[in-house]
Amino acid sequence: MTVSSPAPDRSRRRVLLEARDGAMCIWCGRPFGPLARATTEHVVPRVKGGPSWLENEVLACRRCNGERGHRSPVEWLDECVRRGWQPDEARLLRALLELERAIRDRGGQRRARPYLGRELRRLRRRA
């Protein structure tokens, strides 16, 4: 039996996500600072079965995180483009693919799998 290390706390998660993805909102492209605070956001929402794993988290500003709510990633991506923002579609694709790989490796996440598959198909059709 292996013992897994505890998940990093919220502030450590932000540091890890910023090192991985950079210091700007995935949805609107604003750099983080006093006017655009970084928050962690689940790509596959928890209500849709998304796990609280780093592979399912990205950094988003408070405005985008709050306004997205439980909308799907591709639905919110389309809304961001409609608003004239600069969402990072490549980072979103990478996050979804990393989550898909993590679920395949770790197992479980029965509710998240079909949602994730649907979002990947929708995102690939956009290209």
Tab-separated table of N, CA and C in Angstrom:
chain	number	residue	atom	x	y	z
A	1	MET	N	0.841	-1.172	0.000
A	1	MET	CA	0.000	0.000	0.000
A	1	MET	C	0.889	1.238	0.000
A	2	THR	N	0.575	2.202	-0.882
A	2	THR	CA	1.341	3.434	-0.922
A	2	THR	C	0.571	4.530	-0.214
A	3	VAL	N	1.291	5.404	0.406
A	3	VAL	CA	0.673	6.533	1.080
A	3	VAL	C	0.882	7.758	0.201
A	4	SER	N	-0.207	8.391	-0.178
A	4	SER	CA	-0.077	9.575	-1.020
A	4	SER	C	0.121	10.799	-0.142
A	5	SER	N	0.837	11.756	-0.679
A	5	SER	CA	1.073	12.977	0.079
A	5	SER	C	-0.206	13.812	0.087
A	6	PRO	N	-0.390	14.628	1.104
A	6	PRO	CA	-1.601	15.447	1.149
A	6	PRO	C	-1.602	16.467	0.014
A	7	ALA	N	-2.782	16.828	-0.410
A	7	ALA	CA	-2.912	17.819	-1.485
A	7	ALA	C	-2.400	19.165	-0.994
A	8	PRO	N	-1.777	19.938	-1.868
A	8	PRO	CA	-1.290	21.257	-1.451
A	8	PRO	C	-2.455	22.179	-1.076
A	9	ASP	N	-2.193	23.105	-0.143
A	9	ASP	CA	-3.240	24.049	0.246
A	9	ASP	C	-3.488	25.055	-0.879
A	10	ARG	N	-4.486	25.900	-0.699
A	10	ARG	CA	-4.925	26.807	-1.759
A	10	ARG	C	-3.812	27.726	-2.260
A	11	SER	N	-3.064	28.331	-1.339
A	11	SER	CA	-2.020	29.257	-1.781
A	11	SER	C	-0.912	28.519	-2.536
A	12	ARG	N	-0.570	27.320	-2.098
A	12	ARG	CA	0.445	26.531	-2.797
A	12	ARG	C	-0.055	26.107	-4.176
A	13	ARG	N	-1.342	25.796	-4.273
A	13	ARG	CA	-1.934	25.416	-5.557
A	13	ARG	C	-1.801	26.570	-6.548
A	14	ARG	N	-2.082	27.803	-6.089
A	14	ARG	CA	-1.951	28.962	-6.971
A	14	ARG	C	-0.523	29.111	-7.475
A	15	VAL	N	0.438	28.913	-6.587
A	15	VAL	CA	1.851	29.021	-6.977
A	15	VAL	C	2.175	27.967	-8.034
A	16	LEU	N	1.735	26.736	-7.811
A	16	LEU	CA	1.994	25.651	-8.765
A	16	LEU	C	1.316	25.916	-10.113
A	17	LEU	N	0.081	26.407	-10.072
A	17	LEU	CA	-0.639	26.690	-11.311
A	17	LEU	C	-0.013	27.857	-12.068
A	18	GLU	N	0.450	28.866	-11.342
A	18	GLU	CA	1.088	29.993	-12.015
A	18	GLU	C	2.400	29.565	-12.662
A	19	ALA	N	3.143	28.692	-11.985
A	19	ALA	CA	4.390	28.181	-12.568
A	19	ALA	C	4.091	27.365	-13.831
A	20	ARG	N	2.991	26.633	-13.829
A	20	ARG	CA	2.624	25.797	-14.972
A	20	ARG	C	2.048	26.620	-16.121
A	21	ASP	N	1.165	27.574	-15.813
A	21	ASP	CA	0.367	28.238	-16.841
A	21	ASP	C	0.685	29.708	-17.069
A	22	GLY	N	1.416	30.324	-16.181
A	22	GLY	CA	1.661	31.758	-16.307
A	22	GLY	C	0.705	32.559	-15.435
A	23	ALA	N	0.940	33.863	-15.373
A	23	ALA	CA	0.208	34.739	-14.457
A	23	ALA	C	-0.847	35.563	-15.183
A	24	MET	N	-1.709	34.877	-15.951
A	24	MET	CA	-2.805	35.590	-16.595
A	24	MET	C	-4.035	34.697	-16.657
A	25	CYS	N	-5.179	35.346	-16.708
A	25	CYS	CA	-6.459	34.632	-16.717
A	25	CYS	C	-6.605	33.816	-18.000
A	26	ILE	N	-6.985	32.575	-17.847
A	26	ILE	CA	-7.183	31.705	-19.010
A	26	ILE	C	-8.328	32.201	-19.897
A	27	TRP	N	-9.293	32.906	-19.311
A	27	TRP	CA	-10.501	33.275	-20.050
A	27	TRP	C	-10.419	34.644	-20.714
A	28	CYS	N	-9.944	35.658	-19.997
A	28	CYS	CA	-9.937	37.006	-20.587
A	28	CYS	C	-8.541	37.474	-20.967
A	29	GLY	N	-7.521	36.792	-20.496
A	29	GLY	CA	-6.153	37.135	-20.854
A	29	GLY	C	-5.537	38.251	-20.029
A	30	ARG	N	-6.278	38.763	-19.038
A	30	ARG	CA	-5.714	39.834	-18.213
A	30	ARG	C	-4.606	39.292	-17.323
A	31	PRO	N	-3.506	40.043	-17.188
A	31	PRO	CA	-2.460	39.639	-16.238
A	31	PRO	C	-2.970	39.840	-14.814
A	32	PHE	N	-2.564	38.977	-13.918
A	32	PHE	CA	-2.993	39.090	-12.526
A	32	PHE	C	-2.259	40.228	-11.838
A	33	GLY	N	-2.958	40.887	-10.962
A	33	GLY	CA	-2.423	42.004	-10.202
A	33	GLY	C	-3.514	42.529	-9.287
A	34	PRO	N	-3.370	43.757	-8.807
A	34	PRO	CA	-4.349	44.306	-7.865
A	34	PRO	C	-5.770	44.395	-8.420
A	35	LEU	N	-5.906	44.611	-9.718
A	35	LEU	CA	-7.241	44.740	-10.318
A	35	LEU	C	-7.783	43.423	-10.872
A	36	ALA	N	-6.949	42.438	-10.995
A	36	ALA	CA	-7.370	41.116	-11.500
A	36	ALA	C	-6.724	40.062	-10.612
A	37	ARG	N	-7.427	39.696	-9.570
A	37	ARG	CA	-6.912	38.708	-8.614
A	37	ARG	C	-7.059	37.297	-9.165
A	38	ALA	N	-6.034	36.493	-8.930
A	38	ALA	CA	-6.051	35.100	-9.391
A	38	ALA	C	-6.895	34.241	-8.457
A	39	THR	N	-7.702	33.387	-9.056
A	39	THR	CA	-8.444	32.369	-8.315
A	39	THR	C	-8.205	31.035	-9.012
A	40	THR	N	-8.363	29.953	-8.274
A	40	THR	CA	-8.287	28.635	-8.904
A	40	THR	C	-9.697	28.263	-9.356
A	41	GLU	N	-9.768	27.693	-10.526
A	41	GLU	CA	-11.063	27.318	-11.092
A	41	GLU	C	-10.986	25.890	-11.613
A	42	HIS	N	-12.051	25.140	-11.383
A	42	HIS	CA	-12.141	23.780	-11.911
A	42	HIS	C	-12.574	23.853	-13.370
A	43	VAL	N	-11.818	23.233	-14.255
A	43	VAL	CA	-12.183	23.202	-15.669
A	43	VAL	C	-13.456	22.383	-15.835
A	44	VAL	N	-13.472	21.171	-15.296
A	44	VAL	CA	-14.699	20.385	-15.223
A	44	VAL	C	-15.280	20.694	-13.846
A	45	PRO	N	-16.430	21.394	-13.804
A	45	PRO	CA	-16.979	21.821	-12.513
A	45	PRO	C	-17.213	20.654	-11.557
A	46	ARG	N	-17.079	20.965	-10.277
A	46	ARG	CA	-17.299	19.934	-9.256
A	46	ARG	C	-18.710	19.348	-9.372
A	47	VAL	N	-19.707	20.183	-9.697
A	47	VAL	CA	-21.080	19.684	-9.819
A	47	VAL	C	-21.244	18.714	-10.977
A	48	LYS	N	-20.291	18.701	-11.906
A	48	LYS	CA	-20.312	17.760	-13.024
A	48	LYS	C	-19.372	16.585	-12.781
A	49	GLY	N	-18.884	16.462	-11.553
A	49	GLY	CA	-18.029	15.340	-11.200
A	49	GLY	C	-16.543	15.619	-11.320
A	50	GLY	N	-16.172	16.867	-11.588
A	50	GLY	CA	-14.760	17.218	-11.733
A	50	GLY	C	-14.017	17.071	-10.414
A	51	PRO	N	-12.852	16.443	-10.439
A	51	PRO	CA	-12.088	16.244	-9.205
A	51	PRO	C	-11.330	17.506	-8.789
A	52	SER	N	-10.964	17.575	-7.530
A	52	SER	CA	-10.119	18.671	-7.037
A	52	SER	C	-8.661	18.254	-7.159
A	53	TRP	N	-8.233	18.110	-8.387
A	53	TRP	CA	-6.854	17.762	-8.711
A	53	TRP	C	-6.251	18.950	-9.446
A	54	LEU	N	-4.951	19.117	-9.342
A	54	LEU	CA	-4.291	20.195	-10.078
A	54	LEU	C	-4.543	20.089	-11.572
A	55	GLU	N	-4.687	18.866	-12.075
A	55	GLU	CA	-4.942	18.666	-13.505
A	55	GLU	C	-6.298	19.224	-13.922
A	56	ASN	N	-7.186	19.447	-12.977
A	56	ASN	CA	-8.516	19.979	-13.280
A	56	ASN	C	-8.636	21.449	-12.884
A	57	GLU	N	-7.528	22.082	-12.573
A	57	GLU	CA	-7.582	23.471	-12.142
A	57	GLU	C	-6.747	24.360	-13.049
A	58	VAL	N	-7.231	25.562	-13.244
A	58	VAL	CA	-6.534	26.619	-13.974
A	58	VAL	C	-6.691	27.890	-13.166
A	59	LEU	N	-5.900	28.897	-13.514
A	59	LEU	CA	-6.047	30.194	-12.874
A	59	LEU	C	-6.964	31.071	-13.715
A	60	ALA	N	-7.898	31.712	-13.039
A	60	ALA	CA	-8.817	32.641	-13.685
A	60	ALA	C	-8.989	33.846	-12.770
A	61	CYS	N	-9.280	34.977	-13.350
A	61	CYS	CA	-9.558	36.143	-12.510
A	61	CYS	C	-10.917	35.930	-11.836
A	62	ARG	N	-11.138	36.659	-10.759
A	62	ARG	CA	-12.402	36.518	-10.017
A	62	ARG	C	-13.612	36.781	-10.897
A	63	ARG	N	-13.504	37.807	-11.741
A	63	ARG	CA	-14.645	38.146	-12.606
A	63	ARG	C	-15.016	36.957	-13.480
A	64	CYS	N	-14.038	36.403	-14.181
A	64	CYS	CA	-14.316	35.284	-15.099
A	64	CYS	C	-14.790	34.048	-14.339
A	65	ASN	N	-14.143	33.759	-13.228
A	65	ASN	CA	-14.526	32.593	-12.436
A	65	ASN	C	-15.971	32.729	-11.981
A	66	GLY	N	-16.337	33.902	-11.488
A	66	GLY	CA	-17.701	34.111	-11.010
A	66	GLY	C	-18.731	34.106	-12.125
A	67	GLU	N	-18.412	34.738	-13.240
A	67	GLU	CA	-19.369	34.817	-14.338
A	67	GLU	C	-19.539	33.488	-15.067
A	68	ARG	N	-18.494	32.685	-15.089
A	68	ARG	CA	-18.613	31.392	-15.761
A	68	ARG	C	-19.622	30.512	-15.047
A	69	GLY	N	-19.581	30.521	-13.730
A	69	GLY	CA	-20.493	29.667	-12.976
A	69	GLY	C	-20.293	28.210	-13.332
A	70	HIS	N	-21.379	27.536	-13.701
A	70	HIS	CA	-21.304	26.114	-14.047
A	70	HIS	C	-21.367	25.887	-15.549
A	71	ARG	N	-21.152	26.946	-16.340
A	71	ARG	CA	-21.138	26.755	-17.793
A	71	ARG	C	-19.968	25.861	-18.184
A	72	SER	N	-20.142	25.164	-19.262
A	72	SER	CA	-19.075	24.277	-19.723
A	72	SER	C	-17.890	25.112	-20.188
A	73	PRO	N	-16.692	24.526	-20.185
A	73	PRO	CA	-15.517	25.281	-20.628
A	73	PRO	C	-15.648	25.818	-22.049
A	74	VAL	N	-16.169	25.026	-22.964
A	74	VAL	CA	-16.266	25.471	-24.358
A	74	VAL	C	-17.367	26.520	-24.508
A	75	GLU	N	-18.452	26.371	-23.784
A	75	GLU	CA	-19.509	27.387	-23.809
A	75	GLU	C	-18.969	28.720	-23.295
A	76	TRP	N	-18.192	28.696	-22.200
A	76	TRP	CA	-17.633	29.934	-21.660
A	76	TRP	C	-16.543	30.484	-22.583
A	77	LEU	N	-15.774	29.612	-23.205
A	77	LEU	CA	-14.765	30.051	-24.174
A	77	LEU	C	-15.439	30.835	-25.303
A	78	ASP	N	-16.538	30.307	-25.824
A	78	ASP	CA	-17.274	30.997	-26.885
A	78	ASP	C	-17.781	32.356	-26.408
A	79	GLU	N	-18.271	32.423	-25.180
A	79	GLU	CA	-18.755	33.683	-24.627
A	79	GLU	C	-17.617	34.693	-24.490
A	80	CYS	N	-16.451	34.230	-24.063
A	80	CYS	CA	-15.288	35.120	-23.928
A	80	CYS	C	-14.892	35.696	-25.280
A	81	VAL	N	-14.898	34.870	-26.316
A	81	VAL	CA	-14.572	35.334	-27.668
A	81	VAL	C	-15.625	36.346	-28.119
A	82	ARG	N	-16.895	36.062	-27.856
A	82	ARG	CA	-17.983	36.975	-28.228
A	82	ARG	C	-17.801	38.340	-27.578
A	83	ARG	N	-17.286	38.352	-26.346
A	83	ARG	CA	-17.059	39.604	-25.629
A	83	ARG	C	-15.798	40.338	-26.096
A	84	GLY	N	-15.027	39.717	-26.981
A	84	GLY	CA	-13.819	40.353	-27.496
A	84	GLY	C	-12.595	40.147	-26.612
A	85	TRP	N	-12.675	39.199	-25.701
A	85	TRP	CA	-11.543	38.898	-24.828
A	85	TRP	C	-10.577	37.984	-25.562
A	86	GLN	N	-9.445	37.695	-24.940
A	86	GLN	CA	-8.415	36.851	-25.535
A	86	GLN	C	-8.233	35.564	-24.724
A	87	PRO	N	-9.197	34.633	-24.763
A	87	PRO	CA	-9.035	33.393	-23.994
A	87	PRO	C	-7.900	32.548	-24.561
A	88	ASP	N	-7.296	31.757	-23.689
A	88	ASP	CA	-6.171	30.899	-24.072
A	88	ASP	C	-6.705	29.506	-24.399
A	89	GLU	N	-7.145	29.337	-25.633
A	89	GLU	CA	-7.743	28.073	-26.070
A	89	GLU	C	-6.742	26.923	-25.995
A	90	ALA	N	-5.481	27.203	-26.317
A	90	ALA	CA	-4.455	26.154	-26.257
A	90	ALA	C	-4.262	25.662	-24.823
A	91	ARG	N	-4.284	26.583	-23.865
A	91	ARG	CA	-4.125	26.188	-22.456
A	91	ARG	C	-5.335	25.379	-22.005
A	92	LEU	N	-6.529	25.756	-22.470
A	92	LEU	CA	-7.725	24.998	-22.122
A	92	LEU	C	-7.627	23.580	-22.667
A	93	LEU	N	-7.224	23.439	-23.920
A	93	LEU	CA	-7.064	22.109	-24.509
A	93	LEU	C	-6.044	21.303	-23.720
A	94	ARG	N	-4.924	21.919	-23.387
A	94	ARG	CA	-3.899	21.221	-22.610
A	94	ARG	C	-4.442	20.769	-21.253
A	95	ALA	N	-5.205	21.634	-20.585
A	95	ALA	CA	-5.771	21.279	-19.276
A	95	ALA	C	-6.731	20.096	-19.401
A	96	LEU	N	-7.585	20.120	-20.423
A	96	LEU	CA	-8.522	19.011	-20.610
A	96	LEU	C	-7.797	17.713	-20.926
A	97	LEU	N	-6.755	17.778	-21.751
A	97	LEU	CA	-5.986	16.576	-22.077
A	97	LEU	C	-5.223	16.046	-20.865
A	98	GLU	N	-4.674	16.944	-20.045
A	98	GLU	CA	-3.982	16.515	-18.828
A	98	GLU	C	-4.953	15.857	-17.860
A	99	LEU	N	-6.155	16.406	-17.759
A	99	LEU	CA	-7.162	15.795	-16.889
A	99	LEU	C	-7.566	14.428	-17.421
A	100	GLU	N	-7.749	14.316	-18.730
A	100	GLU	CA	-8.096	13.025	-19.335
A	100	GLU	C	-7.027	11.981	-19.007
A	101	ARG	N	-5.760	12.372	-19.125
A	101	ARG	CA	-4.662	11.450	-18.817
A	101	ARG	C	-4.644	11.090	-17.325
A	102	ALA	N	-4.855	12.065	-16.464
A	102	ALA	CA	-4.851	11.807	-15.020
A	102	ALA	C	-5.975	10.851	-14.629
A	103	ILE	N	-7.150	11.027	-15.231
A	103	ILE	CA	-8.269	10.123	-14.937
A	103	ILE	C	-7.949	8.719	-15.431
A	104	ARG	N	-7.368	8.626	-16.614
A	104	ARG	CA	-6.991	7.312	-17.150
A	104	ARG	C	-5.980	6.631	-16.227
A	105	ASP	N	-5.005	7.399	-15.728
A	105	ASP	CA	-3.960	6.834	-14.872
A	105	ASP	C	-4.459	6.480	-13.477
A	106	ARG	N	-5.295	7.330	-12.894
A	106	ARG	CA	-5.745	7.139	-11.506
A	106	ARG	C	-7.043	6.367	-11.397
A	107	GLY	N	-7.842	6.401	-12.447
A	107	GLY	CA	-9.126	5.718	-12.412
A	107	GLY	C	-10.188	6.564	-11.737
A	108	GLY	N	-11.379	6.007	-11.666
A	108	GLY	CA	-12.485	6.699	-11.018
A	108	GLY	C	-13.041	7.815	-11.880
A	109	GLN	N	-13.665	8.764	-11.220
A	109	GLN	CA	-14.237	9.956	-11.875
A	109	GLN	C	-15.293	9.577	-12.913
A	110	ARG	N	-16.152	8.652	-12.554
A	110	ARG	CA	-17.176	8.129	-13.463
A	110	ARG	C	-18.074	9.237	-14.030
A	111	ARG	N	-18.442	10.215	-13.202
A	111	ARG	CA	-19.323	11.291	-13.681
A	111	ARG	C	-18.583	12.273	-14.591
A	112	ALA	N	-17.313	12.490	-14.344
A	112	ALA	CA	-16.559	13.481	-15.109
A	112	ALA	C	-16.180	12.985	-16.497
A	113	ARG	N	-16.025	11.691	-16.674
A	113	ARG	CA	-15.531	11.152	-17.944
A	113	ARG	C	-16.369	11.544	-19.155
A	114	PRO	N	-17.697	11.331	-19.154
A	114	PRO	CA	-18.469	11.698	-20.347
A	114	PRO	C	-18.483	13.216	-20.589
A	115	TYR	N	-18.536	13.995	-19.531
A	115	TYR	CA	-18.511	15.448	-19.648
A	115	TYR	C	-17.199	15.892	-20.278
A	116	LEU	N	-16.101	15.352	-19.789
A	116	LEU	CA	-14.778	15.676	-20.305
A	116	LEU	C	-14.661	15.280	-21.773
A	117	GLY	N	-15.104	14.089	-22.124
A	117	GLY	CA	-15.060	13.636	-23.514
A	117	GLY	C	-15.851	14.543	-24.435
A	118	ARG	N	-17.026	14.967	-23.994
A	118	ARG	CA	-17.869	15.861	-24.796
A	118	ARG	C	-17.179	17.211	-25.006
A	119	GLU	N	-16.573	17.754	-23.951
A	119	GLU	CA	-15.899	19.042	-24.067
A	119	GLU	C	-14.676	18.958	-24.985
A	120	LEU	N	-13.944	17.870	-24.914
A	120	LEU	CA	-12.798	17.695	-25.814
A	120	LEU	C	-13.259	17.634	-27.270
A	121	ARG	N	-14.343	16.919	-27.542
A	121	ARG	CA	-14.866	16.859	-28.910
A	121	ARG	C	-15.307	18.227	-29.397
A	122	ARG	N	-16.009	18.967	-28.544
A	122	ARG	CA	-16.473	20.303	-28.907
A	122	ARG	C	-15.288	21.240	-29.186
A	123	LEU	N	-14.265	21.155	-28.361
A	123	LEU	CA	-13.100	22.020	-28.542
A	123	LEU	C	-12.339	21.668	-29.819
A	124	ARG	N	-12.218	20.393	-30.094
A	124	ARG	CA	-11.510	19.970	-31.314
A	124	ARG	C	-12.262	20.380	-32.565
A	125	ARG	N	-13.606	20.391	-32.501
A	125	ARG	CA	-14.404	20.823	-33.658
A	125	ARG	C	-14.218	22.300	-33.961
A	126	ARG	N	-13.882	23.074	-32.949
A	126	ARG	CA	-13.666	24.514	-33.139
A	126	ARG	C	-12.442	24.785	-33.996
A	127	ALA	N	-11.460	23.883	-33.921
A	127	ALA	CA	-10.164	24.118	-34.610
A	127	ALA	C	-10.279	23.988	-36.113
